[in-house]
Amino acid sequence: SQQGEEDPQALSIQEGENATMNCSYKTSINNLQWYRQNSGRGLVHLILIRSNEREKHSGRLRVTLDTSKKSSSLLITASRAADTASYFCATMKETSGSRLTFGEGTQLTVNP
Amino acid sequence: DSGVTQTPKHLITATGQRVTLRCSPRSGDLSVYWYQQSLDQGLQFLIQYYNGEERAKGNILERFSAQQFPDLHSELNLSSLELGDSALYFCASGQGDEKLFFGSGTQLSVL
């Protein structure tokens, strides 16, 4: 079973709006990462947040991590049509070495 | 461009056959990971190699095997193929406790 569960499964918004995706996980982690996948293509790393961090920013991306609730959120501000993609959270567990376990993803559609 | 090269991009074969997927990691990366992505199972970790040695094993079937060669490229061998093995197979490379760089994948269709 997947380590992460993402919510919502699908999200449709208008250009310029903000998009928020959530991820929950089950076990202790070293870090949590977010990846983006354009239709049927390879995954691209977006941002990494370590277990001792609470918030991180990268351009229009903001990630939060709450280890007490075992959850994370990804906020994309001022969305663009080019942000349309699937977004996955992935966790690197303390006991799994460096392997990543992926959630099921959120399909984001940004309408022009 | 992630720097990770996977070949072939597409593979169509029949049930019962054997195929080999190839991956060249990013320059300098010692770790190679294989993932399978399908509609019903999502992204599943299969196996990880580090500098030629198996480091971690996930949900990899006994019909599947992998290896990493001295030049660090890796091959994933899939045998006795079944319809359910149809999926997108990704290779990724990295340097440990950091982000992974993914190849563009091999789309396997078993007919």
CSV table of C-alpha atoms in Angstrom, one decimal:
chain,number,residue,atom,x,y,z
A,1,SER,CA,0.0,0.0,0.0
A,2,GLN,CA,1.1,3.5,-0.6
A,3,GLN,CA,2.7,5.5,2.3
A,4,GLY,CA,1.0,8.7,1.3
A,5,GLU,CA,-2.6,9.5,0.6
A,6,GLU,CA,-3.4,12.6,-1.3
A,7,ASP,CA,-6.4,14.8,-1.2
A,8,PRO,CA,-8.2,15.8,-3.4
A,9,GLN,CA,-7.7,13.2,-6.1
A,10,ALA,CA,-8.6,15.8,-8.7
A,11,LEU,CA,-8.7,19.6,-8.6
A,12,SER,CA,-10.0,22.0,-11.2
A,13,ILE,CA,-9.4,25.8,-10.9
A,14,GLN,CA,-9.2,28.9,-13.0
A,15,GLU,CA,-5.9,30.6,-14.0
A,16,GLY,CA,-4.8,33.0,-11.3
A,17,GLU,CA,-6.4,31.1,-8.4
A,18,ASN,CA,-4.4,29.2,-5.8
A,19,ALA,CA,-4.3,25.4,-5.6
A,20,THR,CA,-3.8,23.5,-2.4
A,21,MET,CA,-3.1,19.8,-2.3
A,22,ASN,CA,-2.8,17.7,0.9
A,23,CYS,CA,-0.8,14.6,1.7
A,24,SER,CA,-1.0,12.3,4.7
A,25,TYR,CA,1.4,9.6,5.6
A,26,LYS,CA,1.7,6.8,8.2
A,27,THR,CA,5.2,6.4,9.6
A,28,SER,CA,8.1,8.6,10.7
A,29,ILE,CA,10.0,10.2,7.9
A,30,ASN,CA,13.3,11.7,7.1
A,31,ASN,CA,11.9,14.0,4.5
A,32,LEU,CA,8.8,14.6,2.3
A,33,GLN,CA,9.1,15.6,-1.3
A,34,TRP,CA,6.7,16.8,-4.0
A,35,TYR,CA,6.9,15.8,-7.6
A,36,ARG,CA,5.1,16.8,-10.7
A,37,GLN,CA,4.2,14.6,-13.7
A,38,ASN,CA,3.0,15.9,-17.0
A,39,SER,CA,0.8,13.4,-18.7
A,40,GLY,CA,2.6,10.1,-19.0
A,41,ARG,CA,6.0,11.6,-18.7
A,42,GLY,CA,8.8,11.4,-16.1
A,43,LEU,CA,8.4,12.9,-12.7
A,44,VAL,CA,10.1,16.2,-11.9
A,45,HIS,CA,11.2,17.1,-8.4
A,46,LEU,CA,9.6,20.3,-7.0
A,47,ILE,CA,10.6,20.7,-3.4
A,48,LEU,CA,11.9,18.8,-0.4
A,49,ILE,CA,11.1,19.5,3.2
A,50,ARG,CA,12.9,17.7,6.0
A,51,SER,CA,11.3,16.3,9.1
A,52,ASN,CA,12.7,19.1,11.3
A,53,GLU,CA,11.3,21.9,9.0
A,54,ARG,CA,7.8,23.2,9.1
A,55,GLU,CA,7.5,25.4,6.0
A,56,LYS,CA,9.5,25.9,2.8
A,57,HIS,CA,9.1,28.1,-0.2
A,58,SER,CA,10.3,27.9,-3.8
A,59,GLY,CA,9.0,30.4,-6.3
A,60,ARG,CA,5.2,30.1,-6.4
A,61,LEU,CA,5.3,26.9,-4.3
A,62,ARG,CA,4.8,26.7,-0.6
A,63,VAL,CA,5.0,23.4,1.3
A,64,THR,CA,4.1,22.9,4.9
A,65,LEU,CA,4.8,19.8,7.1
A,66,ASP,CA,3.1,18.9,10.3
A,67,THR,CA,4.9,15.8,11.7
A,68,SER,CA,2.5,15.6,14.7
A,69,LYS,CA,-0.4,15.1,12.3
A,70,LYS,CA,1.7,13.3,9.7
A,71,SER,CA,0.5,15.6,6.9
A,72,SER,CA,1.9,18.0,4.4
A,73,SER,CA,0.3,20.5,2.0
A,74,LEU,CA,1.5,22.0,-1.3
A,75,LEU,CA,0.2,25.4,-2.2
A,76,ILE,CA,0.7,26.7,-5.8
A,77,THR,CA,-0.1,30.4,-5.9
A,78,ALA,CA,-1.3,32.4,-8.9
A,79,SER,CA,-1.7,29.2,-11.0
A,80,ARG,CA,-1.2,29.1,-14.7
A,81,ALA,CA,-2.5,26.7,-17.4
A,82,ALA,CA,1.0,25.3,-17.6
A,83,ASP,CA,0.7,24.1,-14.0
A,84,THR,CA,-1.8,21.4,-15.2
A,85,ALA,CA,-0.3,18.1,-14.2
A,86,SER,CA,-0.4,15.4,-11.6
A,87,TYR,CA,1.3,16.2,-8.3
A,88,PHE,CA,2.7,13.5,-6.0
A,89,CYS,CA,3.9,13.6,-2.5
A,90,ALA,CA,6.7,11.1,-1.7
A,91,THR,CA,8.1,10.2,1.7
A,92,MET,CA,11.5,9.0,2.6
A,93,LYS,CA,11.1,6.9,5.7
A,94,GLU,CA,13.6,6.8,8.6
A,95,THR,CA,13.9,3.0,8.2
A,96,SER,CA,13.9,2.6,4.4
A,97,GLY,CA,17.2,4.1,3.4
A,98,SER,CA,16.8,6.5,0.5
A,99,ARG,CA,13.9,5.0,-1.3
A,100,LEU,CA,10.8,7.1,-1.8
A,101,THR,CA,7.3,5.9,-1.4
A,102,PHE,CA,4.7,7.8,-3.5
A,103,GLY,CA,1.2,8.8,-2.8
A,104,GLU,CA,-1.6,8.3,-5.4
A,105,GLY,CA,-1.4,11.9,-6.7
A,106,THR,CA,-3.6,14.8,-7.3
A,107,GLN,CA,-4.6,15.7,-10.8
A,108,LEU,CA,-4.6,19.5,-11.1
A,109,THR,CA,-6.3,21.1,-14.1
A,110,VAL,CA,-5.9,24.9,-14.5
A,111,ASN,CA,-8.4,26.4,-16.9
A,112,PRO,CA,-7.3,29.4,-18.9
B,1,ASP,CA,16.3,17.0,-19.2
B,2,SER,CA,16.9,15.1,-16.0
B,3,GLY,CA,20.1,13.5,-17.2
B,4,VAL,CA,18.6,10.0,-16.7
B,5,THR,CA,18.3,8.1,-19.9
B,6,GLN,CA,15.9,5.2,-20.4
B,7,THR,CA,15.6,2.9,-23.4
B,8,PRO,CA,13.5,1.9,-25.2
B,9,LYS,CA,10.7,4.5,-24.8
B,10,HIS,CA,8.0,2.1,-26.0
B,11,LEU,CA,8.0,-1.7,-26.0
B,12,ILE,CA,5.2,-3.9,-27.3
B,13,THR,CA,5.5,-7.6,-26.7
B,14,ALA,CA,3.4,-10.7,-26.2
B,15,THR,CA,2.5,-12.7,-23.1
B,16,GLY,CA,5.2,-15.1,-22.0
B,17,GLN,CA,8.0,-13.1,-23.5
B,18,ARG,CA,11.0,-11.6,-21.8
B,19,VAL,CA,12.2,-8.0,-22.2
B,20,THR,CA,15.1,-5.9,-20.9
B,21,LEU,CA,14.7,-2.2,-19.9
B,22,ARG,CA,17.8,-0.1,-19.8
B,23,CYS,CA,18.7,2.9,-17.6
B,24,SER,CA,21.7,5.2,-17.6
B,25,PRO,CA,21.8,7.3,-14.4
B,26,ARG,CA,22.8,11.0,-14.1
B,27,SER,CA,26.5,11.5,-14.1
B,28,GLY,CA,27.9,11.0,-10.6
B,29,ASP,CA,24.8,9.3,-9.2
B,30,LEU,CA,25.6,6.0,-7.6
B,31,SER,CA,22.0,5.0,-6.8
B,32,VAL,CA,19.5,3.7,-9.3
B,33,TYR,CA,15.9,3.0,-8.5
B,34,TRP,CA,13.2,1.3,-10.5
B,35,TYR,CA,9.5,2.1,-10.2
B,36,GLN,CA,6.4,0.8,-11.9
B,37,GLN,CA,3.4,3.0,-12.6
B,38,SER,CA,0.0,1.6,-13.5
B,39,LEU,CA,-3.5,3.0,-13.2
B,40,ASP,CA,-4.6,0.5,-10.6
B,41,GLN,CA,-1.4,0.3,-8.5
B,42,GLY,CA,0.0,3.8,-8.8
B,43,LEU,CA,3.8,4.3,-8.5
B,44,GLN,CA,5.3,1.3,-6.9
B,45,PHE,CA,8.9,1.0,-5.9
B,46,LEU,CA,10.5,-2.1,-7.3
B,47,ILE,CA,14.2,-2.1,-6.4
B,48,GLN,CA,17.2,0.1,-5.6
B,49,TYR,CA,20.9,-0.5,-6.5
B,50,TYR,CA,23.8,1.5,-5.0
B,51,ASN,CA,27.2,1.3,-6.7
B,52,GLY,CA,26.5,-2.2,-8.2
B,53,GLU,CA,24.9,-3.7,-5.1
B,54,GLU,CA,21.2,-4.3,-4.3
B,55,ARG,CA,20.3,-1.8,-1.6
B,56,ALA,CA,16.5,-2.2,-1.1
B,57,LYS,CA,13.7,-4.3,-2.5
B,58,GLY,CA,10.1,-3.4,-2.9
B,59,ASN,CA,7.1,-5.0,-4.5
B,60,ILE,CA,9.2,-6.7,-7.2
B,61,LEU,CA,7.8,-10.0,-8.6
B,62,GLU,CA,10.1,-13.0,-8.8
B,63,ARG,CA,9.7,-12.9,-12.6
B,64,PHE,CA,11.5,-9.6,-12.5
B,65,SER,CA,15.2,-9.0,-11.8
B,66,ALA,CA,17.6,-6.2,-12.1
B,67,GLN,CA,21.3,-5.4,-11.9
B,68,GLN,CA,23.6,-2.5,-11.9
B,69,PHE,CA,26.8,-2.8,-13.9
B,70,PRO,CA,30.3,-1.4,-13.1
B,71,ASP,CA,29.6,1.6,-15.4
B,72,LEU,CA,26.5,2.2,-13.2
B,73,HIS,CA,23.9,1.7,-15.8
B,74,SER,CA,21.1,-0.6,-14.8
B,75,GLU,CA,18.9,-3.1,-16.5
B,76,LEU,CA,15.5,-4.4,-15.4
B,77,ASN,CA,14.6,-7.8,-16.8
B,78,LEU,CA,11.0,-8.8,-17.0
B,79,SER,CA,10.2,-12.4,-17.9
B,80,SER,CA,7.1,-14.6,-18.4
B,81,LEU,CA,5.2,-11.4,-19.1
B,82,GLU,CA,1.6,-11.2,-18.3
B,83,LEU,CA,-1.1,-8.8,-19.4
B,84,GLY,CA,-1.0,-7.2,-16.0
B,85,ASP,CA,2.7,-6.2,-16.4
B,86,SER,CA,1.7,-3.6,-18.9
B,87,ALA,CA,2.7,-0.3,-17.3
B,88,LEU,CA,5.1,2.6,-17.4
B,89,TYR,CA,8.5,1.7,-15.9
B,90,PHE,CA,10.6,4.5,-14.5
B,91,CYS,CA,14.2,4.6,-13.6
B,92,ALA,CA,15.5,7.3,-11.3
B,93,SER,CA,18.9,8.1,-9.9
B,94,GLY,CA,20.1,10.1,-6.9
B,95,GLN,CA,22.8,10.6,-4.3
B,96,GLY,CA,21.2,9.3,-1.2
B,97,ASP,CA,19.0,11.3,1.2
B,98,GLU,CA,18.0,13.8,-1.4
B,99,LYS,CA,15.7,14.2,-4.4
B,100,LEU,CA,15.5,11.8,-7.3
B,101,PHE,CA,15.9,12.4,-10.9
B,102,PHE,CA,13.6,10.4,-13.1
B,103,GLY,CA,14.0,9.2,-16.7
B,104,SER,CA,11.1,9.6,-19.2
B,105,GLY,CA,10.1,6.0,-18.7
B,106,THR,CA,9.5,2.9,-20.8
B,107,GLN,CA,5.9,2.2,-21.8
B,108,LEU,CA,5.5,-1.5,-21.8
B,109,SER,CA,2.5,-3.0,-23.5
B,110,VAL,CA,1.9,-6.8,-23.2
B,111,LEU,CA,-0.6,-8.1,-25.7
